[in-house]
């Protein structure tokens, strides 16, 4: 078949409680990238060279992310959640004369199904803690002479990179109210541990 690889942005979110951050570590503990990449491999969307896939102790199938031009918009630490994270990589593009929206919606559904299967296999969980919201083909990144891809036969273009082409990032931190209460010498908070109008 003549389906070409397409630079694709994948928008997703996750509950990071079970994970040791976003970034994949070779032979390391479970991370968001390990789980997401494995689901994409099992869905048949990432095809690494024969013999290069490795199955780790948790059952995740992983390869070399550089082979599919994988990039992430930002990293999160152990136990941190994300509502709108983005990775970019090469995935199968839509077949000729096919609807790109339907093509990427179908791939999104396939990956979410694999993520749910892995959650059952690895943690005996009812549902996945990673959810892919959608995928979209991205034509090019912002122009940067250092990032020009001059390997093709056509004009040089800058590939889309999830980190370098992000136009902004928003972080929100939550802190329990009890951490804001002043403590007395005996260890109790002022006003019996309650925050009063004056405080």
JSON list of N, CA and C in Angstrom, two decimals, residues 77-133:
[
{"chain": "A", "resi": 77, "resn": "UNK", "atom": "N", "xyz": [6.82, 15.40, 36.11]},
{"chain": "A", "resi": 77, "resn": "UNK", "atom": "CA", "xyz": [7.52, 14.55, 37.08]},
{"chain": "A", "resi": 77, "resn": "UNK", "atom": "C", "xyz": [6.62, 13.42, 37.56]},
{"chain": "A", "resi": 78, "resn": "UNK", "atom": "N", "xyz": [7.17, 12.59, 38.40]},
{"chain": "A", "resi": 78, "resn": "UNK", "atom": "CA", "xyz": [6.47, 11.46, 38.98]},
{"chain": "A", "resi": 78, "resn": "UNK", "atom": "C", "xyz": [5.20, 11.94, 39.69]},
{"chain": "A", "resi": 79, "resn": "UNK", "atom": "N", "xyz": [4.09, 11.28, 39.37]},
{"chain": "A", "resi": 79, "resn": "UNK", "atom": "CA", "xyz": [2.83, 11.57, 40.04]},
{"chain": "A", "resi": 79, "resn": "UNK", "atom": "C", "xyz": [2.09, 12.80, 39.57]},
{"chain": "A", "resi": 80, "resn": "UNK", "atom": "N", "xyz": [2.61, 13.51, 38.57]},
{"chain": "A", "resi": 80, "resn": "UNK", "atom": "CA", "xyz": [1.99, 14.75, 38.09]},
{"chain": "A", "resi": 80, "resn": "UNK", "atom": "C", "xyz": [1.01, 14.43, 36.97]},
{"chain": "A", "resi": 81, "resn": "UNK", "atom": "N", "xyz": [-0.11, 15.16, 36.95]},
{"chain": "A", "resi": 81, "resn": "UNK", "atom": "CA", "xyz": [-1.16, 14.97, 35.95]},
{"chain": "A", "resi": 81, "resn": "UNK", "atom": "C", "xyz": [-1.06, 16.04, 34.87]},
{"chain": "A", "resi": 82, "resn": "UNK", "atom": "N", "xyz": [-1.66, 15.78, 33.72]},
{"chain": "A", "resi": 82, "resn": "UNK", "atom": "CA", "xyz": [-1.71, 16.77, 32.63]},
{"chain": "A", "resi": 82, "resn": "UNK", "atom": "C", "xyz": [-3.07, 16.70, 31.95]},
{"chain": "A", "resi": 83, "resn": "UNK", "atom": "N", "xyz": [-3.60, 17.87, 31.64]},
{"chain": "A", "resi": 83, "resn": "UNK", "atom": "CA", "xyz": [-4.89, 17.95, 30.95]},
{"chain": "A", "resi": 83, "resn": "UNK", "atom": "C", "xyz": [-4.68, 18.08, 29.45]},
{"chain": "A", "resi": 84, "resn": "UNK", "atom": "N", "xyz": [-3.66, 18.80, 29.03]},
{"chain": "A", "resi": 84, "resn": "UNK", "atom": "CA", "xyz": [-3.42, 19.01, 27.60]},
{"chain": "A", "resi": 84, "resn": "UNK", "atom": "C", "xyz": [-1.95, 18.88, 27.25]},
{"chain": "A", "resi": 85, "resn": "UNK", "atom": "N", "xyz": [-1.49, 17.67, 27.03]},
{"chain": "A", "resi": 85, "resn": "UNK", "atom": "CA", "xyz": [-0.11, 17.39, 26.65]},
{"chain": "A", "resi": 85, "resn": "UNK", "atom": "C", "xyz": [-0.09, 17.07, 25.16]},
{"chain": "A", "resi": 86, "resn": "UNK", "atom": "N", "xyz": [1.05, 17.29, 24.52]},
{"chain": "A", "resi": 86, "resn": "UNK", "atom": "CA", "xyz": [1.16, 17.02, 23.09]},
{"chain": "A", "resi": 86, "resn": "UNK", "atom": "C", "xyz": [2.47, 16.31, 22.78]},
{"chain": "A", "resi": 87, "resn": "UNK", "atom": "N", "xyz": [2.40, 15.29, 21.95]},
{"chain": "A", "resi": 87, "resn": "UNK", "atom": "CA", "xyz": [3.59, 14.69, 21.38]},
{"chain": "A", "resi": 87, "resn": "UNK", "atom": "C", "xyz": [3.44, 14.75, 19.86]},
{"chain": "A", "resi": 88, "resn": "UNK", "atom": "N", "xyz": [4.56, 14.79, 19.19]},
{"chain": "A", "resi": 88, "resn": "UNK", "atom": "CA", "xyz": [4.55, 14.76, 17.73]},
{"chain": "A", "resi": 88, "resn": "UNK", "atom": "C", "xyz": [5.40, 13.58, 17.28]},
{"chain": "A", "resi": 89, "resn": "UNK", "atom": "N", "xyz": [4.96, 12.91, 16.23]},
{"chain": "A", "resi": 89, "resn": "UNK", "atom": "CA", "xyz": [5.70, 11.78, 15.69]},
{"chain": "A", "resi": 89, "resn": "UNK", "atom": "C", "xyz": [5.19, 11.47, 14.30]},
{"chain": "A", "resi": 90, "resn": "UNK", "atom": "N", "xyz": [5.87, 10.58, 13.60]},
{"chain": "A", "resi": 90, "resn": "UNK", "atom": "CA", "xyz": [5.42, 10.13, 12.29]},
{"chain": "A", "resi": 90, "resn": "UNK", "atom": "C", "xyz": [4.48, 8.95, 12.48]},
{"chain": "A", "resi": 91, "resn": "UNK", "atom": "N", "xyz": [3.28, 9.09, 11.94]},
{"chain": "A", "resi": 91, "resn": "UNK", "atom": "CA", "xyz": [2.28, 8.02, 11.95]},
{"chain": "A", "resi": 91, "resn": "UNK", "atom": "C", "xyz": [1.75, 7.86, 10.53]},
{"chain": "A", "resi": 92, "resn": "UNK", "atom": "N", "xyz": [1.07, 6.74, 10.25]},
{"chain": "A", "resi": 92, "resn": "UNK", "atom": "CA", "xyz": [0.51, 6.58, 8.90]},
{"chain": "A", "resi": 92, "resn": "UNK", "atom": "C", "xyz": [-0.46, 7.70, 8.57]},
{"chain": "A", "resi": 93, "resn": "UNK", "atom": "N", "xyz": [-0.25, 8.34, 7.43]},
{"chain": "A", "resi": 93, "resn": "UNK", "atom": "CA", "xyz": [-1.14, 9.40, 6.99]},
{"chain": "A", "resi": 93, "resn": "UNK", "atom": "C", "xyz": [-2.40, 8.82, 6.37]},
{"chain": "A", "resi": 94, "resn": "UNK", "atom": "N", "xyz": [-3.36, 9.68, 6.07]},
{"chain": "A", "resi": 94, "resn": "UNK", "atom": "CA", "xyz": [-4.61, 9.19, 5.47]},
{"chain": "A", "resi": 94, "resn": "UNK", "atom": "C", "xyz": [-4.36, 8.63, 4.07]},
{"chain": "A", "resi": 95, "resn": "UNK", "atom": "N", "xyz": [-5.08, 7.56, 3.71]},
{"chain": "A", "resi": 95, "resn": "UNK", "atom": "CA", "xyz": [-4.96, 7.02, 2.35]},
{"chain": "A", "resi": 95, "resn": "UNK", "atom": "C", "xyz": [-5.46, 8.06, 1.34]},
{"chain": "A", "resi": 96, "resn": "UNK", "atom": "N", "xyz": [-5.04, 7.93, 0.08]},
{"chain": "A", "resi": 96, "resn": "UNK", "atom": "CA", "xyz": [-5.51, 8.87, -0.95]},
{"chain": "A", "resi": 96, "resn": "UNK", "atom": "C", "xyz": [-7.04, 8.90, -1.00]},
{"chain": "A", "resi": 97, "resn": "UNK", "atom": "N", "xyz": [-7.60, 10.08, -1.17]},
{"chain": "A", "resi": 97, "resn": "UNK", "atom": "CA", "xyz": [-9.04, 10.30, -1.29]},
{"chain": "A", "resi": 97, "resn": "UNK", "atom": "C", "xyz": [-9.82, 9.89, -0.04]},
{"chain": "A", "resi": 98, "resn": "UNK", "atom": "N", "xyz": [-9.16, 9.81, 1.10]},
{"chain": "A", "resi": 98, "resn": "UNK", "atom": "CA", "xyz": [-9.84, 9.47, 2.35]},
{"chain": "A", "resi": 98, "resn": "UNK", "atom": "C", "xyz": [-9.96, 10.72, 3.20]},
{"chain": "A", "resi": 99, "resn": "UNK", "atom": "N", "xyz": [-10.93, 10.74, 4.08]},
{"chain": "A", "resi": 99, "resn": "UNK", "atom": "CA", "xyz": [-11.11, 11.86, 5.00]},
{"chain": "A", "resi": 99, "resn": "UNK", "atom": "C", "xyz": [-10.03, 11.81, 6.08]},
{"chain": "A", "resi": 100, "resn": "UNK", "atom": "N", "xyz": [-9.23, 12.87, 6.16]},
{"chain": "A", "resi": 100, "resn": "UNK", "atom": "CA", "xyz": [-8.17, 12.93, 7.18]},
{"chain": "A", "resi": 100, "resn": "UNK", "atom": "C", "xyz": [-8.78, 12.92, 8.58]},
{"chain": "A", "resi": 101, "resn": "UNK", "atom": "N", "xyz": [-9.90, 13.63, 8.77]},
{"chain": "A", "resi": 101, "resn": "UNK", "atom": "CA", "xyz": [-10.55, 13.67, 10.09]},
{"chain": "A", "resi": 101, "resn": "UNK", "atom": "C", "xyz": [-10.98, 12.28, 10.53]},
{"chain": "A", "resi": 102, "resn": "UNK", "atom": "N", "xyz": [-11.61, 11.52, 9.63]},
{"chain": "A", "resi": 102, "resn": "UNK", "atom": "CA", "xyz": [-12.05, 10.16, 9.97]},
{"chain": "A", "resi": 102, "resn": "UNK", "atom": "C", "xyz": [-10.86, 9.24, 10.21]},
{"chain": "A", "resi": 103, "resn": "UNK", "atom": "N", "xyz": [-9.82, 9.40, 9.41]},
{"chain": "A", "resi": 103, "resn": "UNK", "atom": "CA", "xyz": [-8.62, 8.58, 9.55]},
{"chain": "A", "resi": 103, "resn": "UNK", "atom": "C", "xyz": [-7.99, 8.76, 10.94]},
{"chain": "A", "resi": 104, "resn": "UNK", "atom": "N", "xyz": [-7.79, 10.01, 11.34]},
{"chain": "A", "resi": 104, "resn": "UNK", "atom": "CA", "xyz": [-7.15, 10.26, 12.63]},
{"chain": "A", "resi": 104, "resn": "UNK", "atom": "C", "xyz": [-8.08, 9.96, 13.80]},
{"chain": "A", "resi": 105, "resn": "UNK", "atom": "N", "xyz": [-9.40, 10.12, 13.60]},
{"chain": "A", "resi": 105, "resn": "UNK", "atom": "CA", "xyz": [-10.36, 9.75, 14.66]},
{"chain": "A", "resi": 105, "resn": "UNK", "atom": "C", "xyz": [-10.31, 8.23, 14.88]},
{"chain": "A", "resi": 106, "resn": "UNK", "atom": "N", "xyz": [-10.21, 7.47, 13.80]},
{"chain": "A", "resi": 106, "resn": "UNK", "atom": "CA", "xyz": [-10.10, 6.01, 13.93]},
{"chain": "A", "resi": 106, "resn": "UNK", "atom": "C", "xyz": [-8.82, 5.59, 14.64]},
{"chain": "A", "resi": 107, "resn": "UNK", "atom": "N", "xyz": [-7.72, 6.26, 14.32]},
{"chain": "A", "resi": 107, "resn": "UNK", "atom": "CA", "xyz": [-6.45, 5.94, 14.99]},
{"chain": "A", "resi": 107, "resn": "UNK", "atom": "C", "xyz": [-6.52, 6.31, 16.48]},
{"chain": "A", "resi": 108, "resn": "UNK", "atom": "N", "xyz": [-7.15, 7.42, 16.79]},
{"chain": "A", "resi": 108, "resn": "UNK", "atom": "CA", "xyz": [-7.31, 7.84, 18.19]},
{"chain": "A", "resi": 108, "resn": "UNK", "atom": "C", "xyz": [-8.08, 6.77, 18.97]},
{"chain": "A", "resi": 109, "resn": "UNK", "atom": "N", "xyz": [-9.15, 6.28, 18.38]},
{"chain": "A", "resi": 109, "resn": "UNK", "atom": "CA", "xyz": [-9.97, 5.24, 19.02]},
{"chain": "A", "resi": 109, "resn": "UNK", "atom": "C", "xyz": [-9.15, 3.95, 19.23]},
{"chain": "A", "resi": 110, "resn": "UNK", "atom": "N", "xyz": [-8.36, 3.58, 18.22]},
{"chain": "A", "resi": 110, "resn": "UNK", "atom": "CA", "xyz": [-7.53, 2.37, 18.34]},
{"chain": "A", "resi": 110, "resn": "UNK", "atom": "C", "xyz": [-6.54, 2.49, 19.50]},
{"chain": "A", "resi": 111, "resn": "UNK", "atom": "N", "xyz": [-5.88, 3.65, 19.62]},
{"chain": "A", "resi": 111, "resn": "UNK", "atom": "CA", "xyz": [-4.89, 3.84, 20.68]},
{"chain": "A", "resi": 111, "resn": "UNK", "atom": "C", "xyz": [-5.57, 3.83, 22.05]},
{"chain": "A", "resi": 112, "resn": "UNK", "atom": "N", "xyz": [-6.71, 4.49, 22.18]},
{"chain": "A", "resi": 112, "resn": "UNK", "atom": "CA", "xyz": [-7.42, 4.49, 23.46]},
{"chain": "A", "resi": 112, "resn": "UNK", "atom": "C", "xyz": [-7.86, 3.08, 23.87]},
{"chain": "A", "resi": 113, "resn": "UNK", "atom": "N", "xyz": [-8.25, 2.27, 22.89]},
{"chain": "A", "resi": 113, "resn": "UNK", "atom": "CA", "xyz": [-8.61, 0.88, 23.20]},
{"chain": "A", "resi": 113, "resn": "UNK", "atom": "C", "xyz": [-7.40, 0.11, 23.72]},
{"chain": "A", "resi": 114, "resn": "UNK", "atom": "N", "xyz": [-6.24, 0.30, 23.08]},
{"chain": "A", "resi": 114, "resn": "UNK", "atom": "CA", "xyz": [-5.01, -0.37, 23.53]},
{"chain": "A", "resi": 114, "resn": "UNK", "atom": "C", "xyz": [-4.56, 0.12, 24.90]},
{"chain": "A", "resi": 115, "resn": "UNK", "atom": "N", "xyz": [-4.72, 1.42, 25.16]},
{"chain": "A", "resi": 115, "resn": "UNK", "atom": "CA", "xyz": [-4.37, 1.95, 26.48]},
{"chain": "A", "resi": 115, "resn": "UNK", "atom": "C", "xyz": [-5.23, 1.30, 27.57]},
{"chain": "A", "resi": 116, "resn": "UNK", "atom": "N", "xyz": [-6.52, 1.12, 27.30]},
{"chain": "A", "resi": 116, "resn": "UNK", "atom": "CA", "xyz": [-7.42, 0.47, 28.27]},
{"chain": "A", "resi": 116, "resn": "UNK", "atom": "C", "xyz": [-7.02, -0.99, 28.48]},
{"chain": "A", "resi": 117, "resn": "UNK", "atom": "N", "xyz": [-6.66, -1.69, 27.40]},
{"chain": "A", "resi": 117, "resn": "UNK", "atom": "CA", "xyz": [-6.21, -3.09, 27.52]},
{"chain": "A", "resi": 117, "resn": "UNK", "atom": "C", "xyz": [-4.95, -3.17, 28.37]},
{"chain": "A", "resi": 118, "resn": "UNK", "atom": "N", "xyz": [-4.00, -2.28, 28.12]},
{"chain": "A", "resi": 118, "resn": "UNK", "atom": "CA", "xyz": [-2.75, -2.28, 28.91]},
{"chain": "A", "resi": 118, "resn": "UNK", "atom": "C", "xyz": [-3.02, -1.98, 30.37]},
{"chain": "A", "resi": 119, "resn": "UNK", "atom": "N", "xyz": [-3.96, -1.08, 30.67]},
{"chain": "A", "resi": 119, "resn": "UNK", "atom": "CA", "xyz": [-4.28, -0.76, 32.06]},
{"chain": "A", "resi": 119, "resn": "UNK", "atom": "C", "xyz": [-4.82, -2.00, 32.78]},
{"chain": "A", "resi": 120, "resn": "UNK", "atom": "N", "xyz": [-5.63, -2.79, 32.07]},
{"chain": "A", "resi": 120, "resn": "UNK", "atom": "CA", "xyz": [-6.14, -4.04, 32.67]},
{"chain": "A", "resi": 120, "resn": "UNK", "atom": "C", "xyz": [-5.00, -5.03, 32.89]},
{"chain": "A", "resi": 121, "resn": "UNK", "atom": "N", "xyz": [-4.11, -5.16, 31.90]},
{"chain": "A", "resi": 121, "resn": "UNK", "atom": "CA", "xyz": [-3.02, -6.14, 31.98]},
{"chain": "A", "resi": 121, "resn": "UNK", "atom": "C", "xyz": [-1.98, -5.77, 33.04]},
{"chain": "A", "resi": 122, "resn": "UNK", "atom": "N", "xyz": [-1.59, -4.50, 33.08]},
{"chain": "A", "resi": 122, "resn": "UNK", "atom": "CA", "xyz": [-0.49, -4.08, 33.95]},
{"chain": "A", "resi": 122, "resn": "UNK", "atom": "C", "xyz": [-0.95, -3.82, 35.38]},
{"chain": "A", "resi": 123, "resn": "UNK", "atom": "N", "xyz": [-2.10, -3.10, 35.54]},
{"chain": "A", "resi": 123, "resn": "UNK", "atom": "CA", "xyz": [-2.52, -2.70, 36.88]},
{"chain": "A", "resi": 123, "resn": "UNK", "atom": "C", "xyz": [-3.86, -3.29, 37.31]},
{"chain": "A", "resi": 124, "resn": "UNK", "atom": "N", "xyz": [-4.45, -4.13, 36.47]},
{"chain": "A", "resi": 124, "resn": "UNK", "atom": "CA", "xyz": [-5.77, -4.69, 36.76]},
{"chain": "A", "resi": 124, "resn": "UNK", "atom": "C", "xyz": [-6.78, -3.55, 37.01]},
{"chain": "A", "resi": 125, "resn": "UNK", "atom": "N", "xyz": [-6.65, -2.47, 36.23]},
{"chain": "A", "resi": 125, "resn": "UNK", "atom": "CA", "xyz": [-7.49, -1.29, 36.39]},
{"chain": "A", "resi": 125, "resn": "UNK", "atom": "C", "xyz": [-8.65, -1.35, 35.40]},
{"chain": "A", "resi": 126, "resn": "UNK", "atom": "N", "xyz": [-9.75, -0.72, 35.77]},
{"chain": "A", "resi": 126, "resn": "UNK", "atom": "CA", "xyz": [-10.94, -0.68, 34.92]},
{"chain": "A", "resi": 126, "resn": "UNK", "atom": "C", "xyz": [-10.75, 0.16, 33.67]},
{"chain": "A", "resi": 127, "resn": "UNK", "atom": "N", "xyz": [-10.02, 1.25, 33.78]},
{"chain": "A", "resi": 127, "resn": "UNK", "atom": "CA", "xyz": [-9.84, 2.13, 32.63]},
{"chain": "A", "resi": 127, "resn": "UNK", "atom": "C", "xyz": [-8.43, 2.68, 32.58]},
{"chain": "A", "resi": 128, "resn": "UNK", "atom": "N", "xyz": [-8.08, 3.22, 31.43]},
{"chain": "A", "resi": 128, "resn": "UNK", "atom": "CA", "xyz": [-6.74, 3.78, 31.24]},
{"chain": "A", "resi": 128, "resn": "UNK", "atom": "C", "xyz": [-6.63, 5.13, 31.95]},
{"chain": "A", "resi": 129, "resn": "UNK", "atom": "N", "xyz": [-5.44, 5.44, 32.40]},
{"chain": "A", "resi": 129, "resn": "UNK", "atom": "CA", "xyz": [-5.19, 6.74, 33.03]},
{"chain": "A", "resi": 129, "resn": "UNK", "atom": "C", "xyz": [-4.59, 7.73, 32.04]},
{"chain": "A", "resi": 130, "resn": "UNK", "atom": "N", "xyz": [-4.48, 7.29, 30.79]},
{"chain": "A", "resi": 130, "resn": "UNK", "atom": "CA", "xyz": [-4.06, 8.17, 29.69]},
{"chain": "A", "resi": 130, "resn": "UNK", "atom": "C", "xyz": [-5.21, 8.17, 28.70]},
{"chain": "A", "resi": 131, "resn": "UNK", "atom": "N", "xyz": [-5.57, 9.34, 28.21]},
{"chain": "A", "resi": 131, "resn": "UNK", "atom": "CA", "xyz": [-6.65, 9.46, 27.23]},
{"chain": "A", "resi": 131, "resn": "UNK", "atom": "C", "xyz": [-6.19, 10.34, 26.08]},
{"chain": "A", "resi": 132, "resn": "UNK", "atom": "N", "xyz": [-6.20, 9.78, 24.87]},
{"chain": "A", "resi": 132, "resn": "UNK", "atom": "CA", "xyz": [-5.87, 10.56, 23.68]},
{"chain": "A", "resi": 132, "resn": "UNK", "atom": "C", "xyz": [-7.15, 11.25, 23.22]},
{"chain": "A", "resi": 133, "resn": "UNK", "atom": "N", "xyz": [-7.07, 12.59, 23.10]},
{"chain": "A", "resi": 133, "resn": "UNK", "atom": "CA", "xyz": [-8.24, 13.37, 22.67]},
{"chain": "A", "resi": 133, "resn": "UNK", "atom": "C", "xyz": [-8.35, 13.42, 21.16]}
]
